[in-house]
Amino acid sequence: MQLNFWLLLLLLTINSNAVQFNQVPLVGPDDWNLNALPSPNATGHLVFDTISSLLQHWPNTRYHYGHTIVPGTIPTGTLLYHGRNDPEVPTGREWAATDSEFARVFCVEPVECWLLTLVTTRPLRVLYFDGSSANKMPDGPMDTQDLLAWGAVLPERATVEWEYERLNRMCDTLGFDAMQLNFEVMLCNFTDGVQIQTLSKLEEEPRFPHPTYATFHSSVWHDHSPGETRIRLDLPHAISFYDTVLVPSLVSSRYGKARRDHRVLGIDERDVLAVLARVRTIPSHLVLSSNSGIDWRTLFQGIRDRYTIRLDVLQSVLVEDNSVQRAFVLIQTLLGPYRLRSAVVPPPSGSDTAFAAPVFRLCATAHTLFADSESVQATFTESEQLLLTAVRETDKEICRTLVRMWAEGVLALTRDPASALSPDLRLARKWRAEVDRLMDWLGWSVWVQCRPACTAPQESCYLPGVPFSMEEWNSTTPRCVRLFEPYAGLPEWYAGIFAYFFLWDGGGILTAF
Ligand SMILES: *[C@@H]1O[C@H](CO)[C@@H](O)[C@H](O)[C@H]1NC(C)=O
Ligand SMILES: *[C@@H]1O[C@H](CO)[C@@H](O)[C@H](O)[C@H]1NC(C)=O
Ligand SMILES: *[C@@H]1O[C@H](CO)[C@@H](O)[C@H](O)[C@H]1NC(C)=O
């Protein structure tokens, strides 16, 4: 045991310089300036976040305007559901849902409730629209569908009346079996590729706590990664309206706006044509990885796993404990694989953080060095170029922020080793601002949590927004809601749900209370 330990230490000491293989140097020394903030118009982090949030309910409630269109496939043997008030089986284009709890909302008692269960008999090729794309609202969620249906964003058509016309246009021109909108599958042909498994007349749902509880709850299953897994997406053909090469006209309309207000409305005609042309190049079969073999979903998730929890802890250490010392330990851990011994031996002095540039570079390129090589890039689709840029820009800013803090900690310790960084309120405040800025820039919705966490088994953490609480669409404060009364003292929220479902229920919910 002991021998191994010393041997390990010896090896670590010998390998104190990073040797990078197979690398095509694409960036000059200027790129490793620790003080250079990302451009306000850069969108790599937005592509990174939207792509790694696809088919997850929570982030797509928070940012309910869609920005991504991705082809995907629903495998053979997958169950789909359709609820209605009569036993008639649709024959034309009609909606289905991946969860029966959702389908059931559409056969609310006291009218008869019929639940149709379908099963796919072959892989269904679907086109998925992210955001809260099943909600017919004029202020954003329909933008990307409008573009594909009519070649323009038409907010006045965000009504139930236009729903089937929009679907017809997309089905007739795009060559897919269905449009995937949130957890709703708009089938282009109710009899092709699916067969009826059962048609059941169901008894009433329990009225306590209220008939829509199950619906609300089923969305929670798909809140976070991996989200809805019954649709497999081919990321090598993802189209993003945050792609500034494909859609440059949106750069100026986003400028200065909060992310929640980013829309596709305002896109120019040239860019619309470019997007439509790109949609036409989507192959008719599932492509999970291109010739490069890179699994983008896994690559993205691996990066999120590295930083999600630890950045959150870092922030809380700086906010709650004001402890630079603890924060420094965390930063050292976060940068573990990149803290080159050669950068700190001999110890740097003064106040210049430039000594940390090799650490920054090693950290920022670790996940992309392979993909960055010319021979690998030669195999990429245009979408993969976008995905690579997204990883590169996101990683770079995470690393720049962390490495700069690390370098400041190293310099402070060199100046005054006895201090052990504690207490240093000035540095604590500075680092806290930096971590806040980084996390805000990344915008990962997994950090929007109920705090303190919901602990009772009958509680769940609920993010207000569409469709259950329209009036709170821009809330960033989720809350614990209880299954049973008292509903955490939030009557106005329940009033929101009541108003929404009152239309279908004819007042039945209200009278039940
Ligand atoms: C639906 O598919 C069936 C079976 O393939 C076909 O006969 C029918 O014409 C299709 N309907 C439409 C509207 O395309
Ligand atoms: C960002 O975009 C705006 C609007 O198009 C433009 O005025 C500005 O110069 C751009 N800034 C940078 C740093 O590119
Ligand atoms: C939410 O949106 C409303 C307008 O719809 C606005 O007045 C309010 O300031 C926004 N709140 C936040 C937290 O952005």
PDB file of N, CA, C and O in Angstrom, residues 112-174:
ATOM      1  N   GLU A 112     -68.569  11.387 -20.852  1.00  0.00           N
ATOM      2  CA  GLU A 112     -67.940  10.056 -20.893  1.00  0.00           C
ATOM      3  C   GLU A 112     -66.442  10.176 -21.169  1.00  0.00           C
ATOM      4  O   GLU A 112     -66.019  11.021 -21.947  1.00  0.00           O
ATOM      5  N   CYS A 113     -65.683   9.293 -20.563  1.00  0.00           N
ATOM      6  CA  CYS A 113     -64.241   9.327 -20.800  1.00  0.00           C
ATOM      7  C   CYS A 113     -63.770   8.066 -21.524  1.00  0.00           C
ATOM      8  O   CYS A 113     -63.855   6.959 -20.988  1.00  0.00           O
ATOM      9  N   TRP A 114     -63.272   8.260 -22.741  1.00  0.00           N
ATOM     10  CA  TRP A 114     -62.739   7.147 -23.519  1.00  0.00           C
ATOM     11  C   TRP A 114     -61.233   7.331 -23.704  1.00  0.00           C
ATOM     12  O   TRP A 114     -60.784   8.403 -24.103  1.00  0.00           O
ATOM     13  N   LEU A 115     -60.500   6.278 -23.396  1.00  0.00           N
ATOM     14  CA  LEU A 115     -59.046   6.356 -23.572  1.00  0.00           C
ATOM     15  C   LEU A 115     -58.617   5.340 -24.628  1.00  0.00           C
ATOM     16  O   LEU A 115     -58.861   4.134 -24.505  1.00  0.00           O
ATOM     17  N   LEU A 116     -57.993   5.886 -25.669  1.00  0.00           N
ATOM     18  CA  LEU A 116     -57.523   5.057 -26.768  1.00  0.00           C
ATOM     19  C   LEU A 116     -56.024   4.839 -26.569  1.00  0.00           C
ATOM     20  O   LEU A 116     -55.275   5.803 -26.403  1.00  0.00           O
ATOM     21  N   THR A 117     -55.619   3.581 -26.547  1.00  0.00           N
ATOM     22  CA  THR A 117     -54.184   3.295 -26.433  1.00  0.00           C
ATOM     23  C   THR A 117     -53.685   2.796 -27.780  1.00  0.00           C
ATOM     24  O   THR A 117     -54.229   1.837 -28.343  1.00  0.00           O
ATOM     25  N   LEU A 118     -52.658   3.467 -28.286  1.00  0.00           N
ATOM     26  CA  LEU A 118     -52.079   3.104 -29.581  1.00  0.00           C
ATOM     27  C   LEU A 118     -50.701   2.513 -29.352  1.00  0.00           C
ATOM     28  O   LEU A 118     -50.051   2.809 -28.350  1.00  0.00           O
ATOM     29  N   VAL A 119     -50.255   1.715 -30.316  1.00  0.00           N
ATOM     30  CA  VAL A 119     -48.873   1.237 -30.245  1.00  0.00           C
ATOM     31  C   VAL A 119     -48.240   1.425 -31.628  1.00  0.00           C
ATOM     32  O   VAL A 119     -48.890   1.222 -32.648  1.00  0.00           O
ATOM     33  N   THR A 120     -46.995   1.840 -31.623  1.00  0.00           N
ATOM     34  CA  THR A 120     -46.317   2.048 -32.910  1.00  0.00           C
ATOM     35  C   THR A 120     -45.917   0.694 -33.487  1.00  0.00           C
ATOM     36  O   THR A 120     -45.394  -0.174 -32.782  1.00  0.00           O
ATOM     37  N   THR A 121     -46.180   0.509 -34.786  1.00  0.00           N
ATOM     38  CA  THR A 121     -45.864  -0.778 -35.424  1.00  0.00           C
ATOM     39  C   THR A 121     -44.589  -0.704 -36.245  1.00  0.00           C
ATOM     40  O   THR A 121     -44.136  -1.687 -36.803  1.00  0.00           O
ATOM     41  N   ARG A 122     -44.037   0.479 -36.336  1.00  0.00           N
ATOM     42  CA  ARG A 122     -42.748   0.676 -36.997  1.00  0.00           C
ATOM     43  C   ARG A 122     -42.154   1.942 -36.389  1.00  0.00           C
ATOM     44  O   ARG A 122     -42.878   2.692 -35.708  1.00  0.00           O
ATOM     45  N   PRO A 123     -40.869   2.201 -36.586  1.00  0.00           N
ATOM     46  CA  PRO A 123     -40.324   3.444 -36.038  1.00  0.00           C
ATOM     47  C   PRO A 123     -41.031   4.637 -36.684  1.00  0.00           C
ATOM     48  O   PRO A 123     -41.199   4.673 -37.908  1.00  0.00           O
ATOM     49  N   LEU A 124     -41.469   5.576 -35.866  1.00  0.00           N
ATOM     50  CA  LEU A 124     -42.108   6.790 -36.400  1.00  0.00           C
ATOM     51  C   LEU A 124     -41.058   7.884 -36.483  1.00  0.00           C
ATOM     52  O   LEU A 124     -40.355   8.163 -35.506  1.00  0.00           O
ATOM     53  N   ARG A 125     -40.988   8.501 -37.642  1.00  0.00           N
ATOM     54  CA  ARG A 125     -40.032   9.592 -37.821  1.00  0.00           C
ATOM     55  C   ARG A 125     -40.731  10.896 -37.433  1.00  0.00           C
ATOM     56  O   ARG A 125     -41.762  11.269 -38.018  1.00  0.00           O
ATOM     57  N   VAL A 126     -40.206  11.574 -36.422  1.00  0.00           N
ATOM     58  CA  VAL A 126     -40.863  12.789 -35.934  1.00  0.00           C
ATOM     59  C   VAL A 126     -39.936  14.002 -36.034  1.00  0.00           C
ATOM     60  O   VAL A 126     -38.713  13.861 -36.125  1.00  0.00           O
ATOM     61  N   LEU A 127     -40.561  15.167 -36.026  1.00  0.00           N
ATOM     62  CA  LEU A 127     -39.794  16.403 -35.963  1.00  0.00           C
ATOM     63  C   LEU A 127     -40.167  17.064 -34.641  1.00  0.00           C
ATOM     64  O   LEU A 127     -41.335  17.362 -34.388  1.00  0.00           O
ATOM     65  N   TYR A 128     -39.169  17.244 -33.791  1.00  0.00           N
ATOM     66  CA  TYR A 128     -39.418  17.764 -32.436  1.00  0.00           C
ATOM     67  C   TYR A 128     -39.123  19.263 -32.370  1.00  0.00           C
ATOM     68  O   TYR A 128     -38.095  19.720 -32.873  1.00  0.00           O
ATOM     69  N   PHE A 129     -40.039  19.982 -31.749  1.00  0.00           N
ATOM     70  CA  PHE A 129     -39.872  21.427 -31.524  1.00  0.00           C
ATOM     71  C   PHE A 129     -39.721  21.641 -30.028  1.00  0.00           C
ATOM     72  O   PHE A 129     -40.596  21.252 -29.254  1.00  0.00           O
ATOM     73  N   ASP A 130     -38.628  22.280 -29.608  1.00  0.00           N
ATOM     74  CA  ASP A 130     -38.442  22.460 -28.163  1.00  0.00           C
ATOM     75  C   ASP A 130     -39.219  23.681 -27.674  1.00  0.00           C
ATOM     76  O   ASP A 130     -39.971  24.300 -28.436  1.00  0.00           O
ATOM     77  N   GLY A 131     -39.046  24.036 -26.399  1.00  0.00           N
ATOM     78  CA  GLY A 131     -39.866  25.074 -25.785  1.00  0.00           C
ATOM     79  C   GLY A 131     -41.193  24.460 -25.362  1.00  0.00           C
ATOM     80  O   GLY A 131     -41.351  23.236 -25.386  1.00  0.00           O
ATOM     81  N   SER A 132     -42.125  25.304 -25.023  1.00  0.00           N
ATOM     82  CA  SER A 132     -43.425  24.792 -24.593  1.00  0.00           C
ATOM     83  C   SER A 132     -44.320  24.684 -25.817  1.00  0.00           C
ATOM     84  O   SER A 132     -45.368  25.319 -25.927  1.00  0.00           O
ATOM     85  N   SER A 133     -43.885  23.838 -26.760  1.00  0.00           N
ATOM     86  CA  SER A 133     -44.383  23.909 -28.127  1.00  0.00           C
ATOM     87  C   SER A 133     -45.813  23.419 -28.327  1.00  0.00           C
ATOM     88  O   SER A 133     -46.375  23.591 -29.405  1.00  0.00           O
ATOM     89  N   ALA A 134     -46.416  22.807 -27.309  1.00  0.00           N
ATOM     90  CA  ALA A 134     -47.807  22.377 -27.467  1.00  0.00           C
ATOM     91  C   ALA A 134     -48.773  23.474 -27.034  1.00  0.00           C
ATOM     92  O   ALA A 134     -49.978  23.343 -27.217  1.00  0.00           O
ATOM     93  N   ASN A 135     -48.250  24.542 -26.474  1.00  0.00           N
ATOM     94  CA  ASN A 135     -49.117  25.593 -25.952  1.00  0.00           C
ATOM     95  C   ASN A 135     -49.340  26.686 -26.970  1.00  0.00           C
ATOM     96  O   ASN A 135     -48.414  27.401 -27.331  1.00  0.00           O
ATOM     97  N   LYS A 136     -50.571  26.779 -27.402  1.00  0.00           N
ATOM     98  CA  LYS A 136     -50.868  27.746 -28.445  1.00  0.00           C
ATOM     99  C   LYS A 136     -50.961  29.141 -27.863  1.00  0.00           C
ATOM    100  O   LYS A 136     -52.013  29.615 -27.486  1.00  0.00           O
ATOM    101  N   MET A 137     -49.791  29.771 -27.757  1.00  0.00           N
ATOM    102  CA  MET A 137     -49.714  31.128 -27.223  1.00  0.00           C
ATOM    103  C   MET A 137     -49.081  32.016 -28.278  1.00  0.00           C
ATOM    104  O   MET A 137     -48.177  31.580 -28.991  1.00  0.00           O
ATOM    105  N   PRO A 138     -49.549  33.264 -28.388  1.00  0.00           N
ATOM    106  CA  PRO A 138     -49.050  34.137 -29.462  1.00  0.00           C
ATOM    107  C   PRO A 138     -47.652  34.683 -29.207  1.00  0.00           C
ATOM    108  O   PRO A 138     -47.046  35.252 -30.099  1.00  0.00           O
ATOM    109  N   ASP A 139     -47.130  34.510 -27.995  1.00  0.00           N
ATOM    110  CA  ASP A 139     -45.898  35.225 -27.670  1.00  0.00           C
ATOM    111  C   ASP A 139     -44.626  34.390 -27.779  1.00  0.00           C
ATOM    112  O   ASP A 139     -43.647  34.683 -27.129  1.00  0.00           O
ATOM    113  N   GLY A 140     -44.600  33.339 -28.575  1.00  0.00           N
ATOM    114  CA  GLY A 140     -43.316  32.672 -28.781  1.00  0.00           C
ATOM    115  C   GLY A 140     -43.294  31.181 -29.037  1.00  0.00           C
ATOM    116  O   GLY A 140     -42.591  30.736 -29.938  1.00  0.00           O
ATOM    117  N   PRO A 141     -44.050  30.378 -28.275  1.00  0.00           N
ATOM    118  CA  PRO A 141     -43.879  28.928 -28.445  1.00  0.00           C
ATOM    119  C   PRO A 141     -44.238  28.405 -29.838  1.00  0.00           C
ATOM    120  O   PRO A 141     -43.818  27.309 -30.208  1.00  0.00           O
ATOM    121  N   MET A 142     -45.007  29.173 -30.619  1.00  0.00           N
ATOM    122  CA  MET A 142     -45.411  28.713 -31.951  1.00  0.00           C
ATOM    123  C   MET A 142     -44.459  29.186 -33.054  1.00  0.00           C
ATOM    124  O   MET A 142     -44.596  28.774 -34.206  1.00  0.00           O
ATOM    125  N   ASP A 143     -43.516  30.069 -32.714  1.00  0.00           N
ATOM    126  CA  ASP A 143     -42.695  30.716 -33.756  1.00  0.00           C
ATOM    127  C   ASP A 143     -42.068  29.722 -34.728  1.00  0.00           C
ATOM    128  O   ASP A 143     -42.160  29.887 -35.950  1.00  0.00           O
ATOM    129  N   THR A 144     -41.400  28.711 -34.183  1.00  0.00           N
ATOM    130  CA  THR A 144     -40.640  27.822 -35.073  1.00  0.00           C
ATOM    131  C   THR A 144     -41.568  26.946 -35.920  1.00  0.00           C
ATOM    132  O   THR A 144     -41.262  26.640 -37.069  1.00  0.00           O
ATOM    133  N   GLN A 145     -42.731  26.584 -35.352  1.00  0.00           N
ATOM    134  CA  GLN A 145     -43.680  25.793 -36.141  1.00  0.00           C
ATOM    135  C   GLN A 145     -44.276  26.646 -37.266  1.00  0.00           C
ATOM    136  O   GLN A 145     -44.448  26.173 -38.390  1.00  0.00           O
ATOM    137  N   ASP A 146     -44.595  27.892 -36.936  1.00  0.00           N
ATOM    138  CA  ASP A 146     -45.120  28.808 -37.959  1.00  0.00           C
ATOM    139  C   ASP A 146     -44.161  28.907 -39.147  1.00  0.00           C
ATOM    140  O   ASP A 146     -44.587  28.880 -40.300  1.00  0.00           O
ATOM    141  N   LEU A 147     -42.889  29.014 -38.818  1.00  0.00           N
ATOM    142  CA  LEU A 147     -41.894  29.156 -39.895  1.00  0.00           C
ATOM    143  C   LEU A 147     -41.935  27.967 -40.837  1.00  0.00           C
ATOM    144  O   LEU A 147     -41.873  28.126 -42.056  1.00  0.00           O
ATOM    145  N   LEU A 148     -42.026  26.766 -40.270  1.00  0.00           N
ATOM    146  CA  LEU A 148     -42.019  25.583 -41.134  1.00  0.00           C
ATOM    147  C   LEU A 148     -43.347  25.422 -41.865  1.00  0.00           C
ATOM    148  O   LEU A 148     -43.402  24.911 -42.979  1.00  0.00           O
ATOM    149  N   ALA A 149     -44.442  25.889 -41.250  1.00  0.00           N
ATOM    150  CA  ALA A 149     -45.751  25.743 -41.884  1.00  0.00           C
ATOM    151  C   ALA A 149     -45.977  26.817 -42.946  1.00  0.00           C
ATOM    152  O   ALA A 149     -46.420  26.517 -44.057  1.00  0.00           O
ATOM    153  N   TRP A 150     -45.684  28.063 -42.602  1.00  0.00           N
ATOM    154  CA  TRP A 150     -46.059  29.168 -43.485  1.00  0.00           C
ATOM    155  C   TRP A 150     -44.873  30.018 -43.937  1.00  0.00           C
ATOM    156  O   TRP A 150     -45.062  31.018 -44.640  1.00  0.00           O
ATOM    157  N   GLY A 151     -43.677  29.689 -43.468  1.00  0.00           N
ATOM    158  CA  GLY A 151     -42.503  30.471 -43.868  1.00  0.00           C
ATOM    159  C   GLY A 151     -42.434  31.824 -43.186  1.00  0.00           C
ATOM    160  O   GLY A 151     -41.642  32.674 -43.576  1.00  0.00           O
ATOM    161  N   ALA A 152     -43.249  32.031 -42.172  1.00  0.00           N
ATOM    162  CA  ALA A 152     -43.223  33.300 -41.434  1.00  0.00           C
ATOM    163  C   ALA A 152     -43.828  33.076 -40.060  1.00  0.00           C
ATOM    164  O   ALA A 152     -44.635  32.161 -39.876  1.00  0.00           O
ATOM    165  N   VAL A 153     -43.426  33.906 -39.078  1.00  0.00           N
ATOM    166  CA  VAL A 153     -44.024  33.829 -37.748  1.00  0.00           C
ATOM    167  C   VAL A 153     -45.332  34.617 -37.779  1.00  0.00           C
ATOM    168  O   VAL A 153     -45.348  35.792 -38.148  1.00  0.00           O
ATOM    169  N   LEU A 154     -46.433  33.958 -37.423  1.00  0.00           N
ATOM    170  CA  LEU A 154     -47.751  34.593 -37.514  1.00  0.00           C
ATOM    171  C   LEU A 154     -48.466  34.483 -36.160  1.00  0.00           C
ATOM    172  O   LEU A 154     -49.289  33.580 -35.957  1.00  0.00           O
ATOM    173  N   PRO A 155     -48.142  35.392 -35.221  1.00  0.00           N
ATOM    174  CA  PRO A 155     -48.683  35.272 -33.856  1.00  0.00           C
ATOM    175  C   PRO A 155     -50.207  35.233 -33.822  1.00  0.00           C
ATOM    176  O   PRO A 155     -50.791  34.620 -32.921  1.00  0.00           O
ATOM    177  N   GLU A 156     -50.869  35.854 -34.794  1.00  0.00           N
ATOM    178  CA  GLU A 156     -52.343  35.876 -34.768  1.00  0.00           C
ATOM    179  C   GLU A 156     -52.927  34.491 -35.025  1.00  0.00           C
ATOM    180  O   GLU A 156     -54.118  34.259 -34.823  1.00  0.00           O
ATOM    181  N   ARG A 157     -52.085  33.545 -35.460  1.00  0.00           N
ATOM    182  CA  ARG A 157     -52.599  32.193 -35.704  1.00  0.00           C
ATOM    183  C   ARG A 157     -52.336  31.231 -34.537  1.00  0.00           C
ATOM    184  O   ARG A 157     -52.460  30.020 -34.680  1.00  0.00           O
ATOM    185  N   ALA A 158     -51.939  31.778 -33.390  1.00  0.00           N
ATOM    186  CA  ALA A 158     -51.679  30.921 -32.227  1.00  0.00           C
ATOM    187  C   ALA A 158     -52.976  30.580 -31.513  1.00  0.00           C
ATOM    188  O   ALA A 158     -53.105  30.736 -30.304  1.00  0.00           O
ATOM    189  N   THR A 159     -53.953  30.113 -32.267  1.00  0.00           N
ATOM    190  CA  THR A 159     -55.246  29.778 -31.674  1.00  0.00           C
ATOM    191  C   THR A 159     -55.591  28.337 -32.031  1.00  0.00           C
ATOM    192  O   THR A 159     -54.983  27.740 -32.928  1.00  0.00           O
ATOM    193  N   VAL A 160     -56.567  27.797 -31.324  1.00  0.00           N
ATOM    194  CA  VAL A 160     -56.996  26.418 -31.572  1.00  0.00           C
ATOM    195  C   VAL A 160     -57.481  26.255 -33.024  1.00  0.00           C
ATOM    196  O   VAL A 160     -57.265  25.223 -33.645  1.00  0.00           O
ATOM    197  N   GLU A 161     -58.093  27.312 -33.577  1.00  0.00           N
ATOM    198  CA  GLU A 161     -58.645  27.232 -34.945  1.00  0.00           C
ATOM    199  C   GLU A 161     -57.563  26.918 -35.983  1.00  0.00           C
ATOM    200  O   GLU A 161     -57.816  26.253 -36.977  1.00  0.00           O
ATOM    201  N   TRP A 162     -56.363  27.441 -35.750  1.00  0.00           N
ATOM    202  CA  TRP A 162     -55.306  27.244 -36.738  1.00  0.00           C
ATOM    203  C   TRP A 162     -54.489  25.982 -36.498  1.00  0.00           C
ATOM    204  O   TRP A 162     -53.603  25.656 -37.270  1.00  0.00           O
ATOM    205  N   GLU A 163     -54.766  25.286 -35.411  1.00  0.00           N
ATOM    206  CA  GLU A 163     -53.914  24.169 -35.010  1.00  0.00           C
ATOM    207  C   GLU A 163     -53.788  23.106 -36.112  1.00  0.00           C
ATOM    208  O   GLU A 163     -52.688  22.670 -36.442  1.00  0.00           O
ATOM    209  N   TYR A 164     -54.946  22.707 -36.680  1.00  0.00           N
ATOM    210  CA  TYR A 164     -54.883  21.617 -37.663  1.00  0.00           C
ATOM    211  C   TYR A 164     -54.394  22.090 -39.021  1.00  0.00           C
ATOM    212  O   TYR A 164     -53.759  21.343 -39.751  1.00  0.00           O
ATOM    213  N   GLU A 165     -54.673  23.350 -39.321  1.00  0.00           N
ATOM    214  CA  GLU A 165     -54.149  23.911 -40.573  1.00  0.00           C
ATOM    215  C   GLU A 165     -52.607  23.930 -40.526  1.00  0.00           C
ATOM    216  O   GLU A 165     -51.927  23.551 -41.477  1.00  0.00           O
ATOM    217  N   ARG A 166     -52.073  24.335 -39.384  1.00  0.00           N
ATOM    218  CA  ARG A 166     -50.620  24.365 -39.208  1.00  0.00           C
ATOM    219  C   ARG A 166     -50.042  22.944 -39.344  1.00  0.00           C
ATOM    220  O   ARG A 166     -49.046  22.716 -40.033  1.00  0.00           O
ATOM    221  N   LEU A 167     -50.729  21.997 -38.693  1.00  0.00           N
ATOM    222  CA  LEU A 167     -50.272  20.603 -38.757  1.00  0.00           C
ATOM    223  C   LEU A 167     -50.323  20.085 -40.195  1.00  0.00           C
ATOM    224  O   LEU A 167     -49.377  19.444 -40.669  1.00  0.00           O
ATOM    225  N   ASN A 168     -51.414  20.382 -40.895  1.00  0.00           N
ATOM    226  CA  ASN A 168     -51.540  19.935 -42.283  1.00  0.00           C
ATOM    227  C   ASN A 168     -50.391  20.441 -43.137  1.00  0.00           C
ATOM    228  O   ASN A 168     -49.805  19.702 -43.918  1.00  0.00           O
ATOM    229  N   ARG A 169     -50.080  21.712 -42.968  1.00  0.00           N
ATOM    230  CA  ARG A 169     -49.004  22.305 -43.779  1.00  0.00           C
ATOM    231  C   ARG A 169     -47.687  21.582 -43.505  1.00  0.00           C
ATOM    232  O   ARG A 169     -46.940  21.257 -44.419  1.00  0.00           O
ATOM    233  N   MET A 170     -47.411  21.326 -42.230  1.00  0.00           N
ATOM    234  CA  MET A 170     -46.130  20.677 -41.899  1.00  0.00           C
ATOM    235  C   MET A 170     -46.119  19.226 -42.377  1.00  0.00           C
ATOM    236  O   MET A 170     -45.131  18.749 -42.924  1.00  0.00           O
ATOM    237  N   CYS A 171     -47.229  18.517 -42.181  1.00  0.00           N
ATOM    238  CA  CYS A 171     -47.296  17.112 -42.602  1.00  0.00           C
ATOM    239  C   CYS A 171     -47.173  16.997 -44.130  1.00  0.00           C
ATOM    240  O   CYS A 171     -46.487  16.114 -44.639  1.00  0.00           O
ATOM    241  N   ASP A 172     -47.833  17.911 -44.841  1.00  0.00           N
ATOM    242  CA  ASP A 172     -47.851  17.821 -46.301  1.00  0.00           C
ATOM    243  C   ASP A 172     -46.492  18.121 -46.928  1.00  0.00           C
ATOM    244  O   ASP A 172     -46.176  17.622 -48.001  1.00  0.00           O
ATOM    245  N   THR A 173     -45.699  18.970 -46.260  1.00  0.00           N
ATOM    246  CA  THR A 173     -44.481  19.430 -46.924  1.00  0.00           C
ATOM    247  C   THR A 173     -43.189  18.848 -46.363  1.00  0.00           C
ATOM    248  O   THR A 173     -42.170  18.882 -47.033  1.00  0.00           O
ATOM    249  N   LEU A 174     -43.193  18.338 -45.133  1.00  0.00           N
ATOM    250  CA  LEU A 174     -41.903  18.016 -44.519  1.00  0.00           C
ATOM    251  C   LEU A 174     -41.524  16.535 -44.544  1.00  0.00           C
ATOM    252  O   LEU A 174     -40.370  16.176 -44.303  1.00  0.00           O
TER     253      LEU A 174
END
